[in-house]
PDB file of C-alpha atoms and ligand atoms in Angstrom:
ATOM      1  CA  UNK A   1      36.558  35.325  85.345  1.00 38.00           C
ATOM      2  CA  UNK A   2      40.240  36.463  84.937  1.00 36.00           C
ATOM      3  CA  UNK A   3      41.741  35.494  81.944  1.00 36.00           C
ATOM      4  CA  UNK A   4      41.061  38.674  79.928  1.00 35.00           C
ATOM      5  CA  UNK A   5      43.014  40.325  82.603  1.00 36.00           C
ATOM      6  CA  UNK A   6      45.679  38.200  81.087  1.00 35.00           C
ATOM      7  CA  UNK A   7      45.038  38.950  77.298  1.00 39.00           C
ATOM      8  CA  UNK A   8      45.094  43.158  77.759  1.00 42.00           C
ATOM      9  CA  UNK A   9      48.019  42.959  80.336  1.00 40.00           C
ATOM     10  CA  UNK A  10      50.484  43.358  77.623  1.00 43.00           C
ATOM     11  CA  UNK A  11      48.488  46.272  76.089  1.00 52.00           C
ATOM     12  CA  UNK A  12      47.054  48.434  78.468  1.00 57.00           C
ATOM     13  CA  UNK A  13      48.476  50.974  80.133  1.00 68.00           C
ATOM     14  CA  UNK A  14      45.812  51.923  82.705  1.00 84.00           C
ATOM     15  CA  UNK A  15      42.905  50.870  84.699  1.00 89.00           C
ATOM     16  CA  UNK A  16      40.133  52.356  82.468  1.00 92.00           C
ATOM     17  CA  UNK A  17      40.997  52.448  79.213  1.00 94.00           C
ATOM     18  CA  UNK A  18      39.487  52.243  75.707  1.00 94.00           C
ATOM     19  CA  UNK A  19      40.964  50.131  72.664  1.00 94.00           C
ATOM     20  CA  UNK A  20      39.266  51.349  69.652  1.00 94.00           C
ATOM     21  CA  UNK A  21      40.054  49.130  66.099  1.00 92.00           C
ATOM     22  CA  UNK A  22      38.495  50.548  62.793  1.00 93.00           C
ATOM     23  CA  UNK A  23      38.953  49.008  59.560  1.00 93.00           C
ATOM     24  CA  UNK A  24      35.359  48.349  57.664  1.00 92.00           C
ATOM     25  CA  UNK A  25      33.570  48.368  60.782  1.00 94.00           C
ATOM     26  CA  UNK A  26      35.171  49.460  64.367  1.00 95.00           C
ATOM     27  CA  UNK A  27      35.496  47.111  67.437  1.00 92.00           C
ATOM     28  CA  UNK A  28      36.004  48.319  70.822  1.00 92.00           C
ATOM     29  CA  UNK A  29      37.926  46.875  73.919  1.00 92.00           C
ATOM     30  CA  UNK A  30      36.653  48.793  77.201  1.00 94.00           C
ATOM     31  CA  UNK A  31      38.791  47.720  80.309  1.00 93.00           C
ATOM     32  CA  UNK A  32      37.103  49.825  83.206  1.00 91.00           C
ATOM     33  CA  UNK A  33      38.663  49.565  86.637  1.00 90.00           C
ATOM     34  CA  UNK A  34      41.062  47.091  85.225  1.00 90.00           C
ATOM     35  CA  UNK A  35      38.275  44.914  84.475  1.00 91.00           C
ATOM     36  CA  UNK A  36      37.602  44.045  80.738  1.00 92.00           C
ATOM     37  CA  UNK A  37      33.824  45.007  79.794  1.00 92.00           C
ATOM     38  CA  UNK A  38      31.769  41.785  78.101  1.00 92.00           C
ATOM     39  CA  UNK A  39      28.473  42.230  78.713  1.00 92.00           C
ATOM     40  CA  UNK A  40      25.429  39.630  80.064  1.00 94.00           C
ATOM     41  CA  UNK A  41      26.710  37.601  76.778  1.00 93.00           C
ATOM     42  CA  UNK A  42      30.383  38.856  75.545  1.00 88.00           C
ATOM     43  CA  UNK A  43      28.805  41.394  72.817  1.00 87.00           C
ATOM     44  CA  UNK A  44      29.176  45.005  75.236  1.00 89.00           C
ATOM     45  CA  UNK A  45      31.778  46.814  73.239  1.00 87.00           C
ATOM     46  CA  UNK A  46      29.823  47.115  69.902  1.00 90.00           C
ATOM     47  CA  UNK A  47      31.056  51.030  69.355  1.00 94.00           C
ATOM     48  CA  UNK A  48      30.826  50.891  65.592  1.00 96.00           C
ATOM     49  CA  UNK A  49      26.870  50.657  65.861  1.00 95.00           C
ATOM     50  CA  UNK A  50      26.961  53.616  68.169  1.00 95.00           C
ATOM     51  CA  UNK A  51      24.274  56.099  66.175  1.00 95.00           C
ATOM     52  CA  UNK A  52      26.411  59.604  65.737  1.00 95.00           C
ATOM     53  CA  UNK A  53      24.125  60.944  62.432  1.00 95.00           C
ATOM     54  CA  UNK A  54      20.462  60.901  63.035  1.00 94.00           C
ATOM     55  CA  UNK A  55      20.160  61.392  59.332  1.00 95.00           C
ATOM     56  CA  UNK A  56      22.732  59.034  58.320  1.00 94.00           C
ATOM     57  CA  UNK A  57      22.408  55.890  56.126  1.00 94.00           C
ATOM     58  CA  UNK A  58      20.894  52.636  57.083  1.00 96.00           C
ATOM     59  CA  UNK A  59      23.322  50.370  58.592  1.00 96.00           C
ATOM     60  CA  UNK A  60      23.194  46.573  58.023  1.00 94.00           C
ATOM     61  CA  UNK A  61      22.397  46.056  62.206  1.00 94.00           C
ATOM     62  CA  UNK A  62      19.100  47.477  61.390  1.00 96.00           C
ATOM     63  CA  UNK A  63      19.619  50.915  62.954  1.00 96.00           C
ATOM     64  CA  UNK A  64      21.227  54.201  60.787  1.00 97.00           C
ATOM     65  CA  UNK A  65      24.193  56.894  61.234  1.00 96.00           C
ATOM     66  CA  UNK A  66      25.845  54.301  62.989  1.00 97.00           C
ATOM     67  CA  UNK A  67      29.499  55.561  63.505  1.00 97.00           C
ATOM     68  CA  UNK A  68      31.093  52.797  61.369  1.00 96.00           C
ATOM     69  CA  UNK A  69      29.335  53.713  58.479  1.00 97.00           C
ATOM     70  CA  UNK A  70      30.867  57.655  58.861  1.00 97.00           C
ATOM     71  CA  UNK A  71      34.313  56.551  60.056  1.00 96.00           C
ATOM     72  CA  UNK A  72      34.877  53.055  58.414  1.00 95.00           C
ATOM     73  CA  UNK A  73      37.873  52.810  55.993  1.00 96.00           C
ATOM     74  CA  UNK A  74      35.287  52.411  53.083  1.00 96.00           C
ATOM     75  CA  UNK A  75      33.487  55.912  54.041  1.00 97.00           C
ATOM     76  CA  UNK A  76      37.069  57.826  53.934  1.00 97.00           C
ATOM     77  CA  UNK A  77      37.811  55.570  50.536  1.00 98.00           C
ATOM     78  CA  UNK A  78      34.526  56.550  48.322  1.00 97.00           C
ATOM     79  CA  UNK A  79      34.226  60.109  49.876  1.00 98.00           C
ATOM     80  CA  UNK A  80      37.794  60.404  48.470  1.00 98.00           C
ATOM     81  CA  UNK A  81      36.730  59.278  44.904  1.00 98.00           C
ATOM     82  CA  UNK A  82      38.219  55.867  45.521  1.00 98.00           C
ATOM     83  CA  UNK A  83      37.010  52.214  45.410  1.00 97.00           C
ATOM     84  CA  UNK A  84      36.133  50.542  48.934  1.00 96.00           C
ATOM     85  CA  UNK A  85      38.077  47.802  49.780  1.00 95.00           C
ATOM     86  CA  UNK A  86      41.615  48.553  49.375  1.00 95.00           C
ATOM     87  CA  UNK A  87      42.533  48.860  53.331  1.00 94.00           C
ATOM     88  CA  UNK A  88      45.324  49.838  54.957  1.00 94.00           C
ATOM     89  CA  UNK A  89      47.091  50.928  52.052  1.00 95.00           C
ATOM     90  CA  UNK A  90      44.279  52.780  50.182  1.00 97.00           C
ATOM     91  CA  UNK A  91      43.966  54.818  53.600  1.00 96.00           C
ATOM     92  CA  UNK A  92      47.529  55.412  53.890  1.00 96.00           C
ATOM     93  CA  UNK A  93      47.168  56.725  49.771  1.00 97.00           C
ATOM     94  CA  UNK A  94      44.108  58.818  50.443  1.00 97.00           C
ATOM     95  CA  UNK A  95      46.082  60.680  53.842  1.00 96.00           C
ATOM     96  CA  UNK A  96      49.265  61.004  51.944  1.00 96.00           C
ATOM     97  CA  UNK A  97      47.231  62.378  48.854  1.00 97.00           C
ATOM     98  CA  UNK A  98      45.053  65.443  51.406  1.00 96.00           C
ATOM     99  CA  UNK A  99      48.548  66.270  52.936  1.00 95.00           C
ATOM    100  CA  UNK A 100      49.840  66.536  49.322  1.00 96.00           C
ATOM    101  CA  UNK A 101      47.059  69.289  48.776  1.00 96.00           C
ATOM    102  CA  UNK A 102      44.742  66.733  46.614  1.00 98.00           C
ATOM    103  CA  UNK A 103      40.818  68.261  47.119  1.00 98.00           C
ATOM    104  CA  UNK A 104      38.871  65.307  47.616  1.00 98.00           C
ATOM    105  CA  UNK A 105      41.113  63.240  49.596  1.00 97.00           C
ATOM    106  CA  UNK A 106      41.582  66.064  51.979  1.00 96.00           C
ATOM    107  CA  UNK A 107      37.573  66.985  52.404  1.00 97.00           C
ATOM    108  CA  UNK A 108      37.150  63.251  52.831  1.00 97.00           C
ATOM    109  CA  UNK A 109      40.018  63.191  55.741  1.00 96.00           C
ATOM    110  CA  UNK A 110      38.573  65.870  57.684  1.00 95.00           C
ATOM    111  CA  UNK A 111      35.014  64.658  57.179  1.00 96.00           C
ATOM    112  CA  UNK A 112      36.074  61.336  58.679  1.00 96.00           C
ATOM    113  CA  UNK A 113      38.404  62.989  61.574  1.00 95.00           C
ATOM    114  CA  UNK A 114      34.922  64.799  62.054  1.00 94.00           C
ATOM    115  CA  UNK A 115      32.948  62.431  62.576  1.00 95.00           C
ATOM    116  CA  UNK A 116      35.872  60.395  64.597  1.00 94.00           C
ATOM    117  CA  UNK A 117      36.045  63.086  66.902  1.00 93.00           C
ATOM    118  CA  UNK A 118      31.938  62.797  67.478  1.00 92.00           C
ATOM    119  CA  UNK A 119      32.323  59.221  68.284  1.00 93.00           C
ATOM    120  CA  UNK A 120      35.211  59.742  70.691  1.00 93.00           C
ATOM    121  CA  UNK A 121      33.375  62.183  72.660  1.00 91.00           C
ATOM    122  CA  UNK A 122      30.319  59.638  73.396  1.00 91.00           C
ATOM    123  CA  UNK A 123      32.874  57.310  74.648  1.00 92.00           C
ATOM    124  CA  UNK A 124      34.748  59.715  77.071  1.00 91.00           C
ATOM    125  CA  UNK A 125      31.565  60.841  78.274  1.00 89.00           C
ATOM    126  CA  UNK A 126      30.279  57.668  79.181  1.00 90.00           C
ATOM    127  CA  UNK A 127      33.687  55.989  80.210  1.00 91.00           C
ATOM    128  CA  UNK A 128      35.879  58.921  81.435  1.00 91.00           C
ATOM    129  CA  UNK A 129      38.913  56.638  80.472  1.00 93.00           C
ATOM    130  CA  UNK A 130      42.510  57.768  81.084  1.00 94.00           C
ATOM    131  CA  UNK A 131      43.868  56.603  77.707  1.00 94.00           C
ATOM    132  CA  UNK A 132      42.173  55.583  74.666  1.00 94.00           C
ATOM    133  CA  UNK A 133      44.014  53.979  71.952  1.00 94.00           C
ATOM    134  CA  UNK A 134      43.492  53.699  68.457  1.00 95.00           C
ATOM    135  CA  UNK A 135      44.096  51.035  65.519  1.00 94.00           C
ATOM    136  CA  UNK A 136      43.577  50.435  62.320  1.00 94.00           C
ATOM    137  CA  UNK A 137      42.198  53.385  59.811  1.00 94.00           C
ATOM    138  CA  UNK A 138      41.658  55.202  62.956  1.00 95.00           C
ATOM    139  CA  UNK A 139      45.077  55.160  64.625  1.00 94.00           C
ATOM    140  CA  UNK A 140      46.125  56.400  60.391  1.00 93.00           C
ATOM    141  CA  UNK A 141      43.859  59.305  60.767  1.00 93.00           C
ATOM    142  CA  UNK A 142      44.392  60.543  64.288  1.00 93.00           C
ATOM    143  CA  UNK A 143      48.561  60.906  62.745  1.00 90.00           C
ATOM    144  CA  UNK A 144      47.007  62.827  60.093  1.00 89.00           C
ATOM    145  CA  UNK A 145      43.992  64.605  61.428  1.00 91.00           C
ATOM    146  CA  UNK A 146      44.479  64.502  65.311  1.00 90.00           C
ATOM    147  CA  UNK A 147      43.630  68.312  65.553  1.00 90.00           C
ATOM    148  CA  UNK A 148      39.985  67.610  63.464  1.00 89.00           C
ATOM    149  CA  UNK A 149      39.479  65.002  65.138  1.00 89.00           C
ATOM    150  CA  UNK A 150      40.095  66.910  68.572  1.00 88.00           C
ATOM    151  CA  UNK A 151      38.323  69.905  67.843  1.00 88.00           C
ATOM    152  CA  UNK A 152      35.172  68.077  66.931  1.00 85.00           C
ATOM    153  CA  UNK A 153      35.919  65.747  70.348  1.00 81.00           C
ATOM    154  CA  UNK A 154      36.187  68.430  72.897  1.00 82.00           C
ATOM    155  CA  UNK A 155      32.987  70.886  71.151  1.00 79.00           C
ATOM    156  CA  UNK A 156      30.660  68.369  73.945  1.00 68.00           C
ATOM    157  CA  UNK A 157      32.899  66.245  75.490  1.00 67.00           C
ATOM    158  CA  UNK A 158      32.220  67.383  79.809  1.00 71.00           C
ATOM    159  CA  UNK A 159      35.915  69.597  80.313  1.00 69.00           C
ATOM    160  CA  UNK A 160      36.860  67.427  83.079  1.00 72.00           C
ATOM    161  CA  UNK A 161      36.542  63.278  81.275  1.00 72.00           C
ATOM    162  CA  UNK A 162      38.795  65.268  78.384  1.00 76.00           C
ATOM    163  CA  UNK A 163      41.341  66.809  80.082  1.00 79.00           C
ATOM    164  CA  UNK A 164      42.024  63.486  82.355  1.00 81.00           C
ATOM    165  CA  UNK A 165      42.194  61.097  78.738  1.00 89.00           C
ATOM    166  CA  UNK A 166      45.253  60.778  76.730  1.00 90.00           C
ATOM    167  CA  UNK A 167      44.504  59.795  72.817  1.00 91.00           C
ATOM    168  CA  UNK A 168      47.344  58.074  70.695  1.00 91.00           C
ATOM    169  CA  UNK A 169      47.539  55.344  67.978  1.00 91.00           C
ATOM    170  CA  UNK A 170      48.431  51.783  69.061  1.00 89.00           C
ATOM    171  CA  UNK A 171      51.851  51.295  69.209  1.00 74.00           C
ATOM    172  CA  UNK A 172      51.712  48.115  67.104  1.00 62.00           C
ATOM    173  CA  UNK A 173      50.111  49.592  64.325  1.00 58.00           C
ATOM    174  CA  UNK A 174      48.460  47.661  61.653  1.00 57.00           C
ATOM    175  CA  UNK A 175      49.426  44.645  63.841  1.00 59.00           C
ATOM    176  CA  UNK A 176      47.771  45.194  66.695  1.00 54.00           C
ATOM    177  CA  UNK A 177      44.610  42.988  66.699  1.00 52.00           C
ATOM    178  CA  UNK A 178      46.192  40.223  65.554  1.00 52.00           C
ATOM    179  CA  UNK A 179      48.749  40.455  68.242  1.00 56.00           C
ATOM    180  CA  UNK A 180      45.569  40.763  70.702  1.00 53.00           C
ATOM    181  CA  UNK A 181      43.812  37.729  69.103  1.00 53.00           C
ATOM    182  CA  UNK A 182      47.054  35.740  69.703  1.00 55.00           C
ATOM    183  CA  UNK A 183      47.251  36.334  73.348  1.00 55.00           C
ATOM    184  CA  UNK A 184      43.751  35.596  73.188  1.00 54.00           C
ATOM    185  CA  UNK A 185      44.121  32.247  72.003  1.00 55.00           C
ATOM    186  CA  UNK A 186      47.522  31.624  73.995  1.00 54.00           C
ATOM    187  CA  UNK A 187      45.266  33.110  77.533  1.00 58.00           C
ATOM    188  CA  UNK A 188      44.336  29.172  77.812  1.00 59.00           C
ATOM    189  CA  UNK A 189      48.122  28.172  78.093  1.00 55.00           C
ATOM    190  CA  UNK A 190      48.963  30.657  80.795  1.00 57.00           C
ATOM    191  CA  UNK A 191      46.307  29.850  82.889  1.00 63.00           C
ATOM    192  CA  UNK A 192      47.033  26.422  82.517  1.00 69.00           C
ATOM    193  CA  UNK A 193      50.085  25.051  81.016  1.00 64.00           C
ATOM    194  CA  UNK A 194      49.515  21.321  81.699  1.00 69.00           C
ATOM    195  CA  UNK A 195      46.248  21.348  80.097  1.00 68.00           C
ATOM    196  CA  UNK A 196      47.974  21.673  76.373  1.00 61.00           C
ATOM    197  CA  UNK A 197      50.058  18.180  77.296  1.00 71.00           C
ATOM    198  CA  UNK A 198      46.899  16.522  78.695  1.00 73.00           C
ATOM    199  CA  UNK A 199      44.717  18.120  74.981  1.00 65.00           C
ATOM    200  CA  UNK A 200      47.833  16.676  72.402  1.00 67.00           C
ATOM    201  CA  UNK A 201      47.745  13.533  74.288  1.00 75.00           C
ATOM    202  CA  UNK A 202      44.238  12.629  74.077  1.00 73.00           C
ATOM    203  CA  UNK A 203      44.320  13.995  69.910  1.00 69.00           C
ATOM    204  CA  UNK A 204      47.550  11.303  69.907  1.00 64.00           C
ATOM    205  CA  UNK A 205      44.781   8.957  71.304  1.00 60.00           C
TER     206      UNK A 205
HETATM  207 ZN1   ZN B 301      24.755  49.724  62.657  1.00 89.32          ZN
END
């Protein structure tokens, strides 16, 4: 099956390469050997329920520690002393806040980048990608944070996956799933262009 070729195209810069999304949870895009990973039944890429804390909290999926529950936006937003929920913006107020010198915000920051940096690692040693880009809360953090997050990354990451992998934020920011949702949906149309005439004719019907 091809079309998924067609949907990271746009986005990918290399063969084997990550796409890493966190905003409550994290999703994860793996395209290895230009091939995008979906598993026996389209669910391979579930990164945020990667265990990183043996002795973290129980996770809704039934397991604990899971990495979306130490590096979801929510996690950086209460450890800072703020309500969950606020997104985007409540990140970009609790990074702007540590790198003003506020306590809390920046103890939450690098316990997040921490953790971030422990989940990277897993991924580089299992996938030895050559890029891996970020979104969401993470792509925020890495601006803020990258040398946490890096520190903690290369403490077990095998020398040779890190040195080969380049880490940077998406360049569409905030935007960028949505962007990759609607190539998703418009994948149909470039595979087949007549089929879209043939579908509004037969709703005309
Ligand atoms: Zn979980």
């Amino acid at each position: 099956m091809t079309p998924a070729r067609i949907w990271v195209a746009p986005f990918m810069l290399a063969d084997t390469e990550v796409y890493l999304s966190a905003s409550v949870g994290i999703g994860g895009g793996f395209l290895v050997g230009g091939v995008l990973l979906e598993g026996a039944t389209g669910y391979a890429g579930e990164i945020g329920h990667l265990q990183v804390d043996a002795d973290g909290p129980a996770c809704t999926c039934g397991g604990s520690g899971c990495w979306e529950l130490k590096v979801g936006e929510n996690r950086l937003l209460t450890l800072a002393g703020r309500l969950p929920g606020g997104g985007p913006e409540a990140v970009a107020e609790v990074i702007a806040s540590a790198r003003d010198g506020e306590a809390r915000a920046k103890a939450a920051v690098e316990e997040v980048a921490e953790w971030a940096g422990v989940g990277l690692r897993a991924i580089i040693n299992i996938f030895n990608p050559e890029v891996i880009v970020l979104g969401g809360s993470l792509a925020q953090l890495w601006e803020s944070a990258a040398d946490r997050m890096e520190r903690a990354l290369v403490r077990t990451a095998l020398l040779a996956p890190r040195d080969d992998v380049v880490v940077r934020p998406a360049k569409l920011g905030q935007d960028s799933s949505l962007v990759g949702a609607a190539e998703l949906a418009f994948d149909g149309v470039l595979e087949d262009p007549q089929a879209v005439n043939e579908l509004v004719a037969a709703d005309g019907r």
